[in-house]
Coordinates of C-alpha atoms in Angstrom, one line a residue:
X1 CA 110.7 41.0 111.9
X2 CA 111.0 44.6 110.8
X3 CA 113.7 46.9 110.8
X4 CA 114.4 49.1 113.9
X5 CA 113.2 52.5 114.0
X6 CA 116.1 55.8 113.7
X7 CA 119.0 56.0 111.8
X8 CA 120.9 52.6 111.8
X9 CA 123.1 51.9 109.2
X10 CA 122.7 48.8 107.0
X11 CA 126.2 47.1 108.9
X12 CA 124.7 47.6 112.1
X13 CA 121.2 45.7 112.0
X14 CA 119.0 44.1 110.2
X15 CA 115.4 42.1 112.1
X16 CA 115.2 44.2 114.8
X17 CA 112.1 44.5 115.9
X18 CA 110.5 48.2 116.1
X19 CA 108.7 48.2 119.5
X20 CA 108.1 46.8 122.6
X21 CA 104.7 44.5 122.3
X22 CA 101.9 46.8 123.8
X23 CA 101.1 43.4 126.1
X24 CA 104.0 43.6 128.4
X25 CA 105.6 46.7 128.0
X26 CA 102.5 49.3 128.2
X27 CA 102.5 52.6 130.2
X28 CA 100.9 52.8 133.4
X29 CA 99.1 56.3 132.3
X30 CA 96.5 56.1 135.0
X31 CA 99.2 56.2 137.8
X32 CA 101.4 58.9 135.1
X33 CA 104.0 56.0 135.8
X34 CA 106.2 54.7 132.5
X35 CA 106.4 50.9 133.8
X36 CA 106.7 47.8 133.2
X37 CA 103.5 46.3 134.7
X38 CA 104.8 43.0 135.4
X39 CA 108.5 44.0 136.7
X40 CA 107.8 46.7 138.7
X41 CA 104.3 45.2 140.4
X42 CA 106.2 41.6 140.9
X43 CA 109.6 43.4 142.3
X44 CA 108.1 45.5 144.4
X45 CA 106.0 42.6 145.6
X46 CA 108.9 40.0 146.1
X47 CA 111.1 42.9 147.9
X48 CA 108.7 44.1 150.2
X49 CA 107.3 40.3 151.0
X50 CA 111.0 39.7 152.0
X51 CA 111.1 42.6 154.3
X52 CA 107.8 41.2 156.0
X53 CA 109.0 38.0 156.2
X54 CA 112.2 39.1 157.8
X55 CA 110.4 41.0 160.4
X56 CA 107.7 38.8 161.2
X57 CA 110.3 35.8 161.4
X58 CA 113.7 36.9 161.4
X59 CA 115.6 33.7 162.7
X60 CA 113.5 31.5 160.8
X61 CA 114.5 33.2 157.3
X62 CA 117.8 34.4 158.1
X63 CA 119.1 30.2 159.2
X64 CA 116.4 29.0 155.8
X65 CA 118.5 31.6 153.4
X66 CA 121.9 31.1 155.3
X67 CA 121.3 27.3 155.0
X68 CA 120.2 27.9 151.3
X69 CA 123.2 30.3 150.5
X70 CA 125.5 27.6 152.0
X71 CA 123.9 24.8 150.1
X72 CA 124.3 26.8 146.1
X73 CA 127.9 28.2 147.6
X74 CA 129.6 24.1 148.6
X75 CA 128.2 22.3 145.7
X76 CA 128.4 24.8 142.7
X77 CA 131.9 26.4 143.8
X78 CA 133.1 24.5 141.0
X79 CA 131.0 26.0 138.6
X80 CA 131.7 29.6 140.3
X81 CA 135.4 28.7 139.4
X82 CA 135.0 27.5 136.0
X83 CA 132.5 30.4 135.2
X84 CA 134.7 33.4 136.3
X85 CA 137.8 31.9 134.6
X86 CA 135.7 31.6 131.3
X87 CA 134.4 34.9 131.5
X88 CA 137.5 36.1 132.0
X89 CA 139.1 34.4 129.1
X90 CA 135.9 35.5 126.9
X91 CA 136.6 38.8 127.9
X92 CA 140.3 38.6 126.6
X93 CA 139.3 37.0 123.3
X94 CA 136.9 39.5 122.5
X95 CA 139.0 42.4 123.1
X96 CA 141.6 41.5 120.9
X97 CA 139.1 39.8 118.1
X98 CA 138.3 41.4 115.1
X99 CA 135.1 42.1 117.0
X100 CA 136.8 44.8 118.9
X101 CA 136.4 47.3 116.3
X102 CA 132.7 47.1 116.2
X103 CA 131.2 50.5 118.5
X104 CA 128.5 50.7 120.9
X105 CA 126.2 53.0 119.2
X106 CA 126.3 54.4 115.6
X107 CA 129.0 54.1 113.4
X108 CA 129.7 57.3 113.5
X109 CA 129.2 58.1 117.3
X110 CA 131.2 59.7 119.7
X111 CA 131.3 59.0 123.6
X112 CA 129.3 60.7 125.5
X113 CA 131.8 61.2 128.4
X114 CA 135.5 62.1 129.2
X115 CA 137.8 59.1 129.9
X116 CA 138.3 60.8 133.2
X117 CA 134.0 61.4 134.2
X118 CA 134.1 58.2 132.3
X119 CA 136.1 56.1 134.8
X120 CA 135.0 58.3 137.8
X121 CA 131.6 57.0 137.5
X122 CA 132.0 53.1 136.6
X123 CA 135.0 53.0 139.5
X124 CA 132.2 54.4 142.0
X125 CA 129.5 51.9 141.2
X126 CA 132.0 49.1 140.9
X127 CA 133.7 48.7 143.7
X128 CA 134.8 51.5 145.4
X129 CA 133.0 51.2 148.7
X130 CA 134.2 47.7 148.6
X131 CA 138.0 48.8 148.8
X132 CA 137.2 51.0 151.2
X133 CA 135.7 48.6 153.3
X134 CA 138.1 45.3 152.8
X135 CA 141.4 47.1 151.8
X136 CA 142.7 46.4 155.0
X137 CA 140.6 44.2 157.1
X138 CA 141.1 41.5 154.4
X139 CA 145.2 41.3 154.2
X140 CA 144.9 41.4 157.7
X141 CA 142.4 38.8 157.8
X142 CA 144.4 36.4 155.3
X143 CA 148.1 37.3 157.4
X144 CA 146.1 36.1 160.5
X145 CA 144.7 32.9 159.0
X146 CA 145.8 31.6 155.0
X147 CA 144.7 28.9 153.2
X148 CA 147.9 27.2 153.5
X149 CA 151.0 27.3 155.8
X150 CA 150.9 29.4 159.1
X151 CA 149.5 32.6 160.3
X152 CA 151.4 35.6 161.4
X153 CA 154.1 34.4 159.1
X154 CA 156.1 36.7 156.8
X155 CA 155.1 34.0 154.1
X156 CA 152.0 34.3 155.0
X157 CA 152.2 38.3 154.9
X158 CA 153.4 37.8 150.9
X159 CA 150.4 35.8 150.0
X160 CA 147.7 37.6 152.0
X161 CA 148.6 40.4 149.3
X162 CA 148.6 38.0 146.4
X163 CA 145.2 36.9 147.6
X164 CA 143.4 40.2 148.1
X165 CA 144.9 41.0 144.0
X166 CA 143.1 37.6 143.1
X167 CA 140.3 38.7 144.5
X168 CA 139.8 42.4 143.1
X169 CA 141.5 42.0 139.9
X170 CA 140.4 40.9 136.6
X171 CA 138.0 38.6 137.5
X172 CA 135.2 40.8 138.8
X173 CA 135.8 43.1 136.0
X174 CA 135.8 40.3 133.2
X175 CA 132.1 39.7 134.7
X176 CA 131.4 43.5 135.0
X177 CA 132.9 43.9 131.3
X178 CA 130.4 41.2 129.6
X179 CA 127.3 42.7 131.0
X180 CA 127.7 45.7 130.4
X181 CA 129.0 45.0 126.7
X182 CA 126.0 43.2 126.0
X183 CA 123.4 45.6 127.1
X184 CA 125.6 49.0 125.5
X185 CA 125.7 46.7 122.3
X186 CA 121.9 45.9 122.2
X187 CA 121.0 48.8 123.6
X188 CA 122.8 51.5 121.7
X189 CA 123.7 49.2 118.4
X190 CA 120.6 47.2 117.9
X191 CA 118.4 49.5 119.9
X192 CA 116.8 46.9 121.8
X193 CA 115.3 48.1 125.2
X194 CA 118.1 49.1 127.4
X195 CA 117.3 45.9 129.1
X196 CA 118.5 42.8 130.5
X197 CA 115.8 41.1 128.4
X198 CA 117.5 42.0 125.1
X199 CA 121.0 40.5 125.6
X200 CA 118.6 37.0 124.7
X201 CA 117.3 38.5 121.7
X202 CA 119.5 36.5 119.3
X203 CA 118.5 33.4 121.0
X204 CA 114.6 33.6 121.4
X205 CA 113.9 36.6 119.1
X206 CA 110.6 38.3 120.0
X207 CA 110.2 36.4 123.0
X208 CA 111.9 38.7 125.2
X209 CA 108.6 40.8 125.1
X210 CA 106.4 38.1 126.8
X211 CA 107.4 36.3 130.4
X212 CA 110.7 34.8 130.2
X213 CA 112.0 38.6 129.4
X214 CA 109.8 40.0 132.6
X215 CA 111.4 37.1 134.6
X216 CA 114.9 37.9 133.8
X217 CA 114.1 41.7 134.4
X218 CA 112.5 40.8 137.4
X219 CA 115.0 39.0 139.0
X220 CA 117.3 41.8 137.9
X221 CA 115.5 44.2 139.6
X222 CA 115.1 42.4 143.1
X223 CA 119.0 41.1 143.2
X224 CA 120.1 45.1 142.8
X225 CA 118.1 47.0 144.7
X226 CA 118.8 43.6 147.9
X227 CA 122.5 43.9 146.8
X228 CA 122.6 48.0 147.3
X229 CA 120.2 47.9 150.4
X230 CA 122.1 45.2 152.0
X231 CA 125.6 47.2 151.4
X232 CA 123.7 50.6 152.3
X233 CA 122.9 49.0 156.0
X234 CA 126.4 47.7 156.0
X235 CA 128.2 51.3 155.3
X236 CA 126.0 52.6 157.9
X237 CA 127.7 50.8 160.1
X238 CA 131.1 51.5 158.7
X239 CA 130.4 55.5 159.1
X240 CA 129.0 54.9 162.1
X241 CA 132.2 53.0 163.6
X242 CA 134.1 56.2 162.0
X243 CA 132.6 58.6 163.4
X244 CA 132.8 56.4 167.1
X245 CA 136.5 56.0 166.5
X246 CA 137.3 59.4 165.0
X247 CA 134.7 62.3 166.9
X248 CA 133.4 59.3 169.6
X249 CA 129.9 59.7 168.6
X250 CA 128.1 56.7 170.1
X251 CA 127.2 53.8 167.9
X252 CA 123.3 53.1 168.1
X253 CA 120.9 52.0 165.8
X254 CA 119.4 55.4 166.3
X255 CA 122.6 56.6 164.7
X256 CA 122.6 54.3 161.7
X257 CA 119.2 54.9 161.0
X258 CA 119.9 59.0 160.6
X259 CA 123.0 57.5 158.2
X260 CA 120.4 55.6 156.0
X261 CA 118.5 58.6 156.0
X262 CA 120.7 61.1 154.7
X263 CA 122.7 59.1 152.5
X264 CA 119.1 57.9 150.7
X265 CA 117.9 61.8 150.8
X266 CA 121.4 62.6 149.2
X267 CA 120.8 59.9 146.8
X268 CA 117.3 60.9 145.9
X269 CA 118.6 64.4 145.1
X270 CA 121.4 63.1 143.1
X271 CA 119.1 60.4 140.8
X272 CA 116.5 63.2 140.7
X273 CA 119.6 65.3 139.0
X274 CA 120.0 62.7 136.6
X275 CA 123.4 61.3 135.1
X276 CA 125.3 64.2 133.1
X277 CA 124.9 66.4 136.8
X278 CA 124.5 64.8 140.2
X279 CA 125.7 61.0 139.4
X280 CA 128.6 62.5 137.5
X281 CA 129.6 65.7 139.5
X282 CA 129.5 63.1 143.2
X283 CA 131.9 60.4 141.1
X284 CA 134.2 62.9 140.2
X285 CA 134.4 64.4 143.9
X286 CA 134.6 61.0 145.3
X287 CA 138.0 60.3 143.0
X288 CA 139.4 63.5 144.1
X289 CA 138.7 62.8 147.8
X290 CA 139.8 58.9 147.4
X291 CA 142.8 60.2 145.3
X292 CA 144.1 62.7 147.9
X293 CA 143.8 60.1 150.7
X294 CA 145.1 57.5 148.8
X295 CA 148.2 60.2 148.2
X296 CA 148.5 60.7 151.8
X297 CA 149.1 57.3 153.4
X298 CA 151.3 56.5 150.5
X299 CA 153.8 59.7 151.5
X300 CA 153.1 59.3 155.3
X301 CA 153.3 55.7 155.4
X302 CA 156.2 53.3 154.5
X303 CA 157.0 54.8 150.8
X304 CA 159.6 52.8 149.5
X305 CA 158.5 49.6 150.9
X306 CA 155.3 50.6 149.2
X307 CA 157.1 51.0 145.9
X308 CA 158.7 47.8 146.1
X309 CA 155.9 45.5 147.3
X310 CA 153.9 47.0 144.2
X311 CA 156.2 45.2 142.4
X312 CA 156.3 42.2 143.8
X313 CA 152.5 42.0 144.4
X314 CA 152.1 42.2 140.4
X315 CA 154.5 39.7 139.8
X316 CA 152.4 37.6 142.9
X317 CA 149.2 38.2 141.1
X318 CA 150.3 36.8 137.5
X319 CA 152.2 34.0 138.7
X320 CA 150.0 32.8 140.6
X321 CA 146.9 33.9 138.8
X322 CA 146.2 30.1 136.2
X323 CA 146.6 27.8 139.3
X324 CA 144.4 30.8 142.1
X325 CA 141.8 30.6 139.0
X326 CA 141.2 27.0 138.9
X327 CA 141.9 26.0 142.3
X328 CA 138.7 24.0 143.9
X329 CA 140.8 22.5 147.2
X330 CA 139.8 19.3 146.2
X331 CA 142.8 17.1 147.8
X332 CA 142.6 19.6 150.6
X333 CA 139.4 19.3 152.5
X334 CA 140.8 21.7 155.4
X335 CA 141.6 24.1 152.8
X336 CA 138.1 24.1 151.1
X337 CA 136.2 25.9 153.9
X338 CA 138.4 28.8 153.4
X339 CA 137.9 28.7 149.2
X340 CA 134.3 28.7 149.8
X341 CA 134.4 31.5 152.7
X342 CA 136.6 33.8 150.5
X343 CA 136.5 32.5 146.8
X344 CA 133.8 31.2 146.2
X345 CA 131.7 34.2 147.9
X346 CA 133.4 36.7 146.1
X347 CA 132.7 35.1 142.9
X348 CA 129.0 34.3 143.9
X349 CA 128.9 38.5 145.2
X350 CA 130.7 39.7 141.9
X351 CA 128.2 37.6 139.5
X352 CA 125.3 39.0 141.9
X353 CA 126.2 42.4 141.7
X354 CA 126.7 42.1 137.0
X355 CA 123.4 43.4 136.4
X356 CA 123.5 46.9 138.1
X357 CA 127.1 47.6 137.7
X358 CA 126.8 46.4 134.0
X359 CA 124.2 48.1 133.4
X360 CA 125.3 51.3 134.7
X361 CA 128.4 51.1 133.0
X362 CA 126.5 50.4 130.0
X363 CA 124.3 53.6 130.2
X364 CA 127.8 55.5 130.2
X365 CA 129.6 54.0 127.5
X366 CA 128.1 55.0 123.7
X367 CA 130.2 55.6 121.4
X368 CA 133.4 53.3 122.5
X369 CA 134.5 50.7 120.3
X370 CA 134.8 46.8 122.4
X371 CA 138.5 46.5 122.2
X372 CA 138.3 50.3 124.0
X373 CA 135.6 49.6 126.4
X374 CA 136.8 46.0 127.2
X375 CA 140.4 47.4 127.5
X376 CA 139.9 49.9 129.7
X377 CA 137.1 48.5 131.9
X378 CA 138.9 45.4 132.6
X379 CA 142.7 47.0 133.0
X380 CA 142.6 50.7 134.6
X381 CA 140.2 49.7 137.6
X382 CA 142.4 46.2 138.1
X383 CA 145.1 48.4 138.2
X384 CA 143.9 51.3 140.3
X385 CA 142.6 48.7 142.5
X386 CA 145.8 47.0 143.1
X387 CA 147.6 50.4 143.5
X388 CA 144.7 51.3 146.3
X389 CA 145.5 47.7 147.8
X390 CA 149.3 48.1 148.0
X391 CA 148.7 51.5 149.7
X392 CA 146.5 50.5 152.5
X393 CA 146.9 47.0 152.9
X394 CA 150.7 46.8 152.8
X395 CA 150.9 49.5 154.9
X396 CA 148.9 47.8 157.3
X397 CA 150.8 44.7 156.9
X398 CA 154.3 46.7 157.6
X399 CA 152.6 48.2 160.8
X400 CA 151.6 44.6 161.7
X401 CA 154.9 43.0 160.9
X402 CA 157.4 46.0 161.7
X403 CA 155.6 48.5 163.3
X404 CA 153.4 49.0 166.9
X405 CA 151.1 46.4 165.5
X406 CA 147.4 46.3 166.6
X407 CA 145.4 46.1 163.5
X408 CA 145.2 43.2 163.2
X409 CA 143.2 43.1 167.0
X410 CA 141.5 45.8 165.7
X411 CA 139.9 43.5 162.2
X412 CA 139.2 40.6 164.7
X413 CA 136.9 43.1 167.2
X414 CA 135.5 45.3 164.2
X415 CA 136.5 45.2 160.6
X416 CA 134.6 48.5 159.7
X417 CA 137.0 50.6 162.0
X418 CA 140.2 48.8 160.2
X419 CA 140.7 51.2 157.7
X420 CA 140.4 53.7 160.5
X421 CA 143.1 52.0 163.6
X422 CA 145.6 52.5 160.1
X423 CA 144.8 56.0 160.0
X424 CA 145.7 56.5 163.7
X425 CA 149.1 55.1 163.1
X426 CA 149.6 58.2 161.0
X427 CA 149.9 62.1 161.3
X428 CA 146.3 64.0 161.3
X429 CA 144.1 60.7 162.3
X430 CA 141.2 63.7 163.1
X431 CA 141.6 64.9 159.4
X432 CA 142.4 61.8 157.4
X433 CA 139.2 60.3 159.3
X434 CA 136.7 62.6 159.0
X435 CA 137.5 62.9 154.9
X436 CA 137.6 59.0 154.8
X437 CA 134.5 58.8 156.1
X438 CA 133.2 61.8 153.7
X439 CA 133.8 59.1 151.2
X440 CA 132.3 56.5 152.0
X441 CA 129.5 58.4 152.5
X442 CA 129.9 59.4 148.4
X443 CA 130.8 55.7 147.4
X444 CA 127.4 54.7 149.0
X445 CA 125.3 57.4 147.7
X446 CA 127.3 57.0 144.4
X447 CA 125.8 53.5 144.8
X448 CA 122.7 54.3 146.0
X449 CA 121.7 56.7 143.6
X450 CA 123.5 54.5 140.2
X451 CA 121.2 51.2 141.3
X452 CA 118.2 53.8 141.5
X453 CA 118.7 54.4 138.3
X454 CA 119.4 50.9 137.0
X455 CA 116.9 49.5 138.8
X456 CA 114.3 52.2 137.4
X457 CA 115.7 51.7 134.1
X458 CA 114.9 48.3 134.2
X459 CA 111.6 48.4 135.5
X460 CA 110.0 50.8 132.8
X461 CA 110.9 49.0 130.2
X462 CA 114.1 50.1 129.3
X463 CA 113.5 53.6 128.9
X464 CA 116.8 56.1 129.4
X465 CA 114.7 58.6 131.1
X466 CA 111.5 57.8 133.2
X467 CA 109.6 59.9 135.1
X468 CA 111.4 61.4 138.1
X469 CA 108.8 60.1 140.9
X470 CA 110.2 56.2 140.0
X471 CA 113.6 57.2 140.8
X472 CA 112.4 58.4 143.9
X473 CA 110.4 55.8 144.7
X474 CA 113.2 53.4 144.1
X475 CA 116.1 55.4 146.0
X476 CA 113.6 55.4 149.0
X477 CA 112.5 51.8 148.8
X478 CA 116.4 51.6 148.9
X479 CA 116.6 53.3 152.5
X480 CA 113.8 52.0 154.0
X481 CA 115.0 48.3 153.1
X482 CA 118.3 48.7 154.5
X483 CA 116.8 51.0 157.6
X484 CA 114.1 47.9 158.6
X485 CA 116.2 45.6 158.1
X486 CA 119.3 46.5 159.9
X487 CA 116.8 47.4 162.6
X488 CA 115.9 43.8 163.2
X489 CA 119.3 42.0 162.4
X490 CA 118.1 40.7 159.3
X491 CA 120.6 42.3 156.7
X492 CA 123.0 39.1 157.0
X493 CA 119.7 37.2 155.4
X494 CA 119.0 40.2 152.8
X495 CA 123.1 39.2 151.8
X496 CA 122.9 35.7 151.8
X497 CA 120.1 36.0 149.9
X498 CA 121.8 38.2 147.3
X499 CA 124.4 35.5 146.7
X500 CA 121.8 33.1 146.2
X501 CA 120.9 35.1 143.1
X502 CA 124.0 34.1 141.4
X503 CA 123.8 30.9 140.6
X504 CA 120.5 31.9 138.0
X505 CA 122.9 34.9 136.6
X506 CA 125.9 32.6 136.3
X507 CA 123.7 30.4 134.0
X508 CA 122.2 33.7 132.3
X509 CA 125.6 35.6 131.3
X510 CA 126.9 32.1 130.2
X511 CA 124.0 32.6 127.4
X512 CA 124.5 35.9 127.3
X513 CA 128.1 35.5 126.1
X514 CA 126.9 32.3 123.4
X515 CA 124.2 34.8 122.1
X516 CA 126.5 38.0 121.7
X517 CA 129.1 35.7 120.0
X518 CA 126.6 35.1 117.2
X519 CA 125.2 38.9 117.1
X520 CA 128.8 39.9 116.5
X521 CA 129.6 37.4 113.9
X522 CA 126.4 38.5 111.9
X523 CA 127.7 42.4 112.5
X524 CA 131.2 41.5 110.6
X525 CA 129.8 39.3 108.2
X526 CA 126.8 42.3 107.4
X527 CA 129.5 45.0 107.3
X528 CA 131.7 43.5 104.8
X529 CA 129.0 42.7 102.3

């Protein structure tokens, strides 16, 4: 093994190898594509055979996939459990090791971004849309029916908030936080392909040039661009429901499908744009928007009880948060349909999701040492989460409890017009509606256009800038997924089918995390020679 090409320093690597073998990772020249042969001919294969499938027997695959999904989701929750509370742990360890001092990049590098474009971008891709979509319905959901005691309750209003933390706190982050570590360290330290195949390269060496690393890559590629597709279909619906609630524009598929269109043409123009302008310039619009609606039902709505529920919801979420981590239900059989509806699918969604968002935040991060990157990727979203949480789903939860009530009629009928019924309960409901449905229009092409990137990324190799026609190609494939699809019904398959995927990646960042652990070790033990 030779040493890597540019200008590492001695404490940063030594048997690297200097290029990709010209087997597996050569150019596609005739087609003036920079590919991946393998990855991007075997994705594109598997995601469009799934699409035919789906059309040409839609019942059949979406009960074989549900049945599947329900199988991995009942007899592995355990390991789900186990896994996130490790990673999570992992996570901890690392950032306050001696390890944490180590940078992602050259010694001597810088980051590349603000701390405020910084967190703009990995908030977007992480789970914005998702608190958009769930910051209400789910308290709701969990007031209406929790794991223990009874509904409607104003016990059962204090845990439903506890829950939703559990959920959307540290957790999902920990998981977010180790993938993207390992690819910014291999990618910008070791400068390995900025790949999912080089987080193994401690384990199998050169290896990761021949099938196993197309396989991993592979089944990167296909779990993203399902995961974004199937969420793109779904926030179709959500604008969709918006617009019916807010303007009364008719909800049709024939409306959807002009949704998928312009938020995928948006996307393409934003991918095509590249990071430093269109992916960075929509995150930091999207905050502002998100931050000034945020602001707005926190001062309309019920302030101080707001101010002290924030309280009391930390104090919830870090009481609770050793027994909610390791809690599998077993004494409590009636109990255990509820972990593996809620728990168990979050963590299965979460681990599904690592590769893109990891490797997005990864692409953004050079120049941060861990104990920075871990610190701030696993506390300021938790915490700007739970803040976004307290805001709209304790202010539903007061309206429920103490106010006119009706939301929580409004989850059971449609949960994408929740966040929407809250709205009307305050001043403007025109105004406040039409910007919250601006941004969730930006969270999904934010979305859109990050996996497109990811995905393309991945597919050519690990190169940091393809050719513009993959984006393209993948930002549309995007669309036209999520628009056939969600045409036939099928897009509750296409999600089952991403959480299937997460069992493989469970097993994958577990050796991710062994393999970095050693890479790290050798860093120290190389930099104080």
């Amino acid at each position: 093994m030779t040493p890597p090409p540019g200008h590492a320093t001695r404490c940063q690597r030594d048997g690297v190898p200097t290029s990709v073998s010209k087997e597996t990772m050569l150019s596609a020249k005739k087609l003036s594509l920079e590919v991946n042969p393998f990855v991007f001919g075997v994705s594109s294969f598997l995601i469009l055979g799934v699409v035919a499938l789906s059309v040409a027997f839609t019942s059949e695959t979406s009960a074989l996939v549900a049945a599947t999904q329900r199988t991995i989701v009942e007899r592995f929750g355990w390991f789900y459990i186990l896994s996130m509370s490790g990673f999570l742990a992992f996570a901890l360890w690392l950032m306050v090791s001696p390890f944490g001092s180590i940078k992602l990049g050259d010694d001597h590098s810088e980051p590349e971004y603000s701390r405020t474009s910084w967190f703009a971008m990995l908030f977007s891709a992480g789970m914005g849309i998702g608190l958009l979509f769930f910051s209400v319905s789910e308290p709701i959901m969990h007031y209406n029916a929790p794991p223990k005691g009874s509904g409607g309750s104003l016990e059962a209003a204090r845990d439903a908030m506890g829950l939703t933390f559990f959920h959307w706190g540290l957790h999902p982050w920990a998981v977010y936080s180790l993938m993207a570590l390992a690819l910014a360290y291999y990618g910008f330290r070791l400068k390995l392909p900025f790949s999912l195949r080089s987080t193994f390269y401690p384990l199998i060496g050169e290896r990761i040039y021949g099938r196993v690393g197309d396989m991993v890559d592979t089944l990167a590629v296909v779990s993203t661009l399902f995961g974004v597709a199937t969420s793109l279909g779904l926030g179709a619906m959500q604008v969709n429901a918006g617009f019916n609630y807010v303007f009364g524009l008719a909800e049709s598929e024939n409306a959807q499908m002009v949704i998928i269109a312009c938020i995928t043409a948006a996307a393409t123009v934003s991918v095509v744009s590249g990071l430093d302008v269109g992916i960075r310039r929509l995150s930091e619009l999207n905050m502002l928007l998100a931050f000034a609606l945020l602001m707005y039902v926190f001062i309309a709505g019920p302030t101080n009880f707001l101010l002290d529920v924030f309280v009391e919801n930390l104090g919830s979420y870090i009481r609770h948060l050793p027994a909610h981590s390791f809690w599998t239900a077993s004494f409590e059989p009636d109990q255990r349909r509820w972990l593996t509806d809620w728990t168990v699918f979050y963590w299965s969604w979460w681990v599904a999701w690592a590769p893109f968002v990891g490797m997005f935040i990864a692409r953004i991060s050079r120049g941060r040492t861990i104990r920075e990157f871990l610190a701030s990727v696993l506390i300021g979203p938790t915490v700007i989460g739970f803040i976004w949480l307290t805001v709209f789903g304790d202010t539903a939860l007061f309206e429920e409890v103490y106010g006119d009530g009706g939301i929580s009629k409004a989850v059971e009928e449609s949960i994408p017009t929740a966040i929407f019924v809250l709205l009307d309960h305050l001043p403007a409901p025109s105004v406040t509606g039409f910007i919250c449905s601006v941004s969730i229009i930006l969270f999904f092409v934010t979305s859109s256009d990050s996996a497109s990137l990811v995905v393309d990324t991945i597919a050519s190799g690990g190169k940091s800038h393809p050719p513009i026609a993959q984006r393209i190609y993948w930002a549309v494939l995007e669309g036209v997924v999520a628009a056939t699809l969600l045409a036939i019904g099928g897009l509750r398959a296409l999600q089952t089918a991403t959480i299937a995927t997460a069992l493989p990646f469970t097993i994958i960042l577990i050796i991710v995390c062994v393999g970095m652990t050693r890479s790290l070790r050798n860093d120290l033990r190389r930099c104080s020679r």
